[in-house]
Amino acid sequence: MARAGLTPERLTLAGAELADEVGLDQVTVSALARRFDVKVASLYSHLKNSQDLKTRIALFALEELADRVAAALAGRAGKDALAAFGDAYRDYAREYPGRYAAAQLRLDTETAAASAGVRHARMTRAILRGYDLTEPDQTHAVRMLGSVFHGYVSLEMAGGFSHTAVDSQQSWEWTLDSLDALLRGQASS
Amino acid sequence: MARAGLTPERLTLAGAELADEVGLDQVTVSALARRFDVKVASLYSHLKNSQDLKTRIALFALEELADRVAAALAGRAGKDALAAFGDAYRDYAREYPGRYAAAQLRLDTETAAASAGVRHARMTRAILRGYDLTEPDQTHAVRMLGSVFHGYVSLEMAGGFSHTAVDSQQSWEWTLDSLDALLRGQASS
DNA sequence: GCATCTGCCTAAGTTACTTAGGCAAATTGG
DNA sequence: CCAATTTGCCTAAGTAACTTAGGCAGATGC
């Protein structure tokens, strides 16, 4: 019988696409097998189990997102870098909602340590180079930035900002301006 | 045969407890039936289906959290109110992680409109009464506050802040101070 | 070209979801 | 207080997903 040419990488990518299309929790080994027109059991030569698939998608998304953020940050500093960083996250989540959700999956400690999550942490900290912060304020600021960006993107994706007439893009820009002012230690509006 | 005395309310509460103990996605109709020592099919007299259970837990958590926030806000204004609001969210998430996760579930439009989510939105806006903001800045600020609080709590729960030596409580307080300064239109540190 | 390996298969057991229909306990009304 | 009705939990049965074991055939290497 003809071989489908399955590999962990192809399965991971297809799983990521599926997540974007139908939502991360609709990503199942069975659905993936259907997509490749292959029997379910065949996937178990390439994946340990269902959890393994999800983890692979998460790691893939973390890498992809880190690459984008790195590209966006290149050559920028200060508010430019702040906005580029935030936009990269937000754009990724809007373009690939399933992958973004996967990137939030909780990984066990060793997997997380070997993941691109480390790059994310480094890049967040890099943004603050343009501002005049010393420890422990720098760590506080890293956490706050991460919180704002992740929180905003999550709530926006969940439809939380679609009830009011005010445009979400404007709130986003206001937020970026505010964060910049805050980190510069100056008044905002 | 003896009756177990099931009701939608008892099932919802037990589901919430189960979510806190083993995680929201381990909350299944089967697990709930085991907990009541009852056959699975029996629950379907009280629940429409598995999704219905999750939705009920979400609505319950939203109510419970809104009650706590309302109690925390009573009689407070300005930074006091801001901190009370944030603390109420954070404490709830740490005490009831499964319920907090449930409260983030996406509800369909009409369910969401009838939920305590509306109270949450009103209370967030109420905090800003102590600050001198007019529209559309007020809406921007509501969104930013929601983002920071939700983002911080999510990342903290996911273990994102446990890699550095810096205490999360200190970052939280720094964040609250910063937000207060920002909303007052003044420099922070 | 033959041996080996690899990839996808069938088969089968597990767990969870859900509906249909039944029996007995609780409740209600005479 | 008994009869009728309602209600609550049951068994039975079908669907779907996960996962393991073992087999056969296409690909690979000598």
JSON list of N, CA and C (backbone and C1' of nucleotides) in Angstrom, two decimals, chain D residues 13-25:
[
{"chain": "D", "resi": 13, "resn": "DA", "atom": "P", "xyz": [-28.30, -4.67, 25.04]},
{"chain": "D", "resi": 13, "resn": "DA", "atom": "O5'", "xyz": [-27.95, -3.45, 24.07]},
{"chain": "D", "resi": 13, "resn": "DA", "atom": "C5'", "xyz": [-28.96, -2.48, 23.77]},
{"chain": "D", "resi": 13, "resn": "DA", "atom": "C4'", "xyz": [-28.32, -1.34, 23.01]},
{"chain": "D", "resi": 13, "resn": "DA", "atom": "C3'", "xyz": [-27.09, -1.75, 22.18]},
{"chain": "D", "resi": 13, "resn": "DA", "atom": "O3'", "xyz": [-27.13, -1.11, 20.93]},
{"chain": "D", "resi": 13, "resn": "DA", "atom": "C1'", "xyz": [-26.54, 0.04, 23.55]},
{"chain": "D", "resi": 14, "resn": "DG", "atom": "P", "xyz": [-26.29, -1.72, 19.71]},
{"chain": "D", "resi": 14, "resn": "DG", "atom": "O5'", "xyz": [-25.81, -0.38, 19.00]},
{"chain": "D", "resi": 14, "resn": "DG", "atom": "C5'", "xyz": [-26.75, 0.67, 18.76]},
{"chain": "D", "resi": 14, "resn": "DG", "atom": "C4'", "xyz": [-26.01, 1.99, 18.69]},
{"chain": "D", "resi": 14, "resn": "DG", "atom": "C3'", "xyz": [-24.69, 1.90, 17.89]},
{"chain": "D", "resi": 14, "resn": "DG", "atom": "O3'", "xyz": [-24.61, 2.96, 16.94]},
{"chain": "D", "resi": 14, "resn": "DG", "atom": "C1'", "xyz": [-24.33, 2.86, 20.00]},
{"chain": "D", "resi": 15, "resn": "DT", "atom": "P", "xyz": [-23.33, 2.97, 15.99]},
{"chain": "D", "resi": 15, "resn": "DT", "atom": "O5'", "xyz": [-22.57, 4.25, 16.57]},
{"chain": "D", "resi": 15, "resn": "DT", "atom": "C5'", "xyz": [-23.23, 5.52, 16.63]},
{"chain": "D", "resi": 15, "resn": "DT", "atom": "C4'", "xyz": [-22.29, 6.54, 17.23]},
{"chain": "D", "resi": 15, "resn": "DT", "atom": "C3'", "xyz": [-20.93, 6.55, 16.52]},
{"chain": "D", "resi": 15, "resn": "DT", "atom": "O3'", "xyz": [-20.64, 7.85, 16.02]},
{"chain": "D", "resi": 15, "resn": "DT", "atom": "C1'", "xyz": [-20.67, 6.38, 18.87]},
{"chain": "D", "resi": 16, "resn": "DA", "atom": "P", "xyz": [-19.34, 8.00, 15.05]},
{"chain": "D", "resi": 16, "resn": "DA", "atom": "O5'", "xyz": [-18.23, 8.48, 16.08]},
{"chain": "D", "resi": 16, "resn": "DA", "atom": "C5'", "xyz": [-18.48, 9.59, 16.92]},
{"chain": "D", "resi": 16, "resn": "DA", "atom": "C4'", "xyz": [-17.30, 9.78, 17.86]},
{"chain": "D", "resi": 16, "resn": "DA", "atom": "C3'", "xyz": [-15.93, 9.62, 17.18]},
{"chain": "D", "resi": 16, "resn": "DA", "atom": "O3'", "xyz": [-15.11, 10.70, 17.59]},
{"chain": "D", "resi": 16, "resn": "DA", "atom": "C1'", "xyz": [-16.07, 8.22, 19.07]},
{"chain": "D", "resi": 17, "resn": "DA", "atom": "P", "xyz": [-13.78, 11.03, 16.76]},
{"chain": "D", "resi": 17, "resn": "DA", "atom": "O5'", "xyz": [-12.61, 10.88, 17.83]},
{"chain": "D", "resi": 17, "resn": "DA", "atom": "C5'", "xyz": [-12.63, 11.62, 19.02]},
{"chain": "D", "resi": 17, "resn": "DA", "atom": "C4'", "xyz": [-11.76, 10.92, 20.04]},
{"chain": "D", "resi": 17, "resn": "DA", "atom": "C3'", "xyz": [-10.36, 10.58, 19.52]},
{"chain": "D", "resi": 17, "resn": "DA", "atom": "O3'", "xyz": [-9.38, 11.32, 20.26]},
{"chain": "D", "resi": 17, "resn": "DA", "atom": "C1'", "xyz": [-11.37, 8.75, 20.70]},
{"chain": "D", "resi": 18, "resn": "DC", "atom": "P", "xyz": [-7.84, 11.04, 20.02]},
{"chain": "D", "resi": 18, "resn": "DC", "atom": "O5'", "xyz": [-7.53, 9.87, 21.05]},
{"chain": "D", "resi": 18, "resn": "DC", "atom": "C5'", "xyz": [-7.74, 10.11, 22.43]},
{"chain": "D", "resi": 18, "resn": "DC", "atom": "C4'", "xyz": [-7.14, 8.98, 23.24]},
{"chain": "D", "resi": 18, "resn": "DC", "atom": "C3'", "xyz": [-5.68, 8.67, 22.90]},
{"chain": "D", "resi": 18, "resn": "DC", "atom": "O3'", "xyz": [-4.94, 8.53, 24.11]},
{"chain": "D", "resi": 18, "resn": "DC", "atom": "C1'", "xyz": [-7.00, 6.72, 22.69]},
{"chain": "D", "resi": 19, "resn": "DT", "atom": "P", "xyz": [-3.33, 8.57, 24.01]},
{"chain": "D", "resi": 19, "resn": "DT", "atom": "O5'", "xyz": [-3.01, 7.02, 23.82]},
{"chain": "D", "resi": 19, "resn": "DT", "atom": "C5'", "xyz": [-3.39, 6.12, 24.86]},
{"chain": "D", "resi": 19, "resn": "DT", "atom": "C4'", "xyz": [-3.20, 4.70, 24.41]},
{"chain": "D", "resi": 19, "resn": "DT", "atom": "C3'", "xyz": [-1.85, 4.41, 23.76]},
{"chain": "D", "resi": 19, "resn": "DT", "atom": "O3'", "xyz": [-1.02, 3.76, 24.71]},
{"chain": "D", "resi": 19, "resn": "DT", "atom": "C1'", "xyz": [-3.67, 3.22, 22.76]},
{"chain": "D", "resi": 20, "resn": "DT", "atom": "P", "xyz": [0.45, 3.22, 24.27]},
{"chain": "D", "resi": 20, "resn": "DT", "atom": "O5'", "xyz": [0.22, 1.67, 23.98]},
{"chain": "D", "resi": 20, "resn": "DT", "atom": "C5'", "xyz": [-0.61, 0.92, 24.87]},
{"chain": "D", "resi": 20, "resn": "DT", "atom": "C4'", "xyz": [-0.69, -0.53, 24.42]},
{"chain": "D", "resi": 20, "resn": "DT", "atom": "C3'", "xyz": [0.63, -1.08, 23.87]},
{"chain": "D", "resi": 20, "resn": "DT", "atom": "O3'", "xyz": [0.83, -2.40, 24.40]},
{"chain": "D", "resi": 20, "resn": "DT", "atom": "C1'", "xyz": [-1.09, -1.34, 22.27]},
{"chain": "D", "resi": 21, "resn": "DA", "atom": "P", "xyz": [2.13, -3.27, 24.06]},
{"chain": "D", "resi": 21, "resn": "DA", "atom": "O5'", "xyz": [1.59, -4.30, 22.96]},
{"chain": "D", "resi": 21, "resn": "DA", "atom": "C5'", "xyz": [0.32, -4.93, 23.17]},
{"chain": "D", "resi": 21, "resn": "DA", "atom": "C4'", "xyz": [0.10, -6.00, 22.11]},
{"chain": "D", "resi": 21, "resn": "DA", "atom": "C3'", "xyz": [1.39, -6.62, 21.56]},
{"chain": "D", "resi": 21, "resn": "DA", "atom": "O3'", "xyz": [1.15, -8.01, 21.31]},
{"chain": "D", "resi": 21, "resn": "DA", "atom": "C1'", "xyz": [0.18, -5.61, 19.80]},
{"chain": "D", "resi": 22, "resn": "DG", "atom": "P", "xyz": [2.35, -8.96, 20.87]},
{"chain": "D", "resi": 22, "resn": "DG", "atom": "O5'", "xyz": [2.06, -9.22, 19.33]},
{"chain": "D", "resi": 22, "resn": "DG", "atom": "C5'", "xyz": [0.76, -9.67, 18.93]},
{"chain": "D", "resi": 22, "resn": "DG", "atom": "C4'", "xyz": [0.61, -9.51, 17.45]},
{"chain": "D", "resi": 22, "resn": "DG", "atom": "C3'", "xyz": [1.80, -10.03, 16.61]},
{"chain": "D", "resi": 22, "resn": "DG", "atom": "O3'", "xyz": [1.27, -10.65, 15.45]},
{"chain": "D", "resi": 22, "resn": "DG", "atom": "C1'", "xyz": [1.36, -7.86, 16.02]},
{"chain": "D", "resi": 23, "resn": "DG", "atom": "P", "xyz": [2.17, -11.61, 14.55]},
{"chain": "D", "resi": 23, "resn": "DG", "atom": "O5'", "xyz": [1.73, -11.25, 13.06]},
{"chain": "D", "resi": 23, "resn": "DG", "atom": "C5'", "xyz": [0.33, -11.11, 12.74]},
{"chain": "D", "resi": 23, "resn": "DG", "atom": "C4'", "xyz": [0.20, -10.37, 11.42]},
{"chain": "D", "resi": 23, "resn": "DG", "atom": "C3'", "xyz": [1.20, -10.81, 10.35]},
{"chain": "D", "resi": 23, "resn": "DG", "atom": "O3'", "xyz": [0.59, -10.75, 9.08]},
{"chain": "D", "resi": 23, "resn": "DG", "atom": "C1'", "xyz": [1.44, -8.52, 10.74]},
{"chain": "D", "resi": 24, "resn": "DC", "atom": "P", "xyz": [1.14, -11.77, 7.94]},
{"chain": "D", "resi": 24, "resn": "DC", "atom": "O5'", "xyz": [0.92, -10.95, 6.60]},
{"chain": "D", "resi": 24, "resn": "DC", "atom": "C5'", "xyz": [-0.07, -9.91, 6.53]},
{"chain": "D", "resi": 24, "resn": "DC", "atom": "C4'", "xyz": [0.44, -8.78, 5.67]},
{"chain": "D", "resi": 24, "resn": "DC", "atom": "C3'", "xyz": [1.40, -9.21, 4.55]},
{"chain": "D", "resi": 24, "resn": "DC", "atom": "O3'", "xyz": [1.12, -8.41, 3.42]},
{"chain": "D", "resi": 24, "resn": "DC", "atom": "C1'", "xyz": [2.41, -7.58, 5.86]},
{"chain": "D", "resi": 25, "resn": "DA", "atom": "P", "xyz": [1.50, -8.94, 1.95]},
{"chain": "D", "resi": 25, "resn": "DA", "atom": "O5'", "xyz": [1.74, -7.58, 1.16]},
{"chain": "D", "resi": 25, "resn": "DA", "atom": "C5'", "xyz": [1.15, -6.37, 1.64]},
{"chain": "D", "resi": 25, "resn": "DA", "atom": "C4'", "xyz": [2.13, -5.21, 1.46]},
{"chain": "D", "resi": 25, "resn": "DA", "atom": "C3'", "xyz": [3.09, -5.35, 0.27]},
{"chain": "D", "resi": 25, "resn": "DA", "atom": "O3'", "xyz": [3.34, -4.07, -0.22]},
{"chain": "D", "resi": 25, "resn": "DA", "atom": "C1'", "xyz": [4.32, -5.09, 2.21]}
]
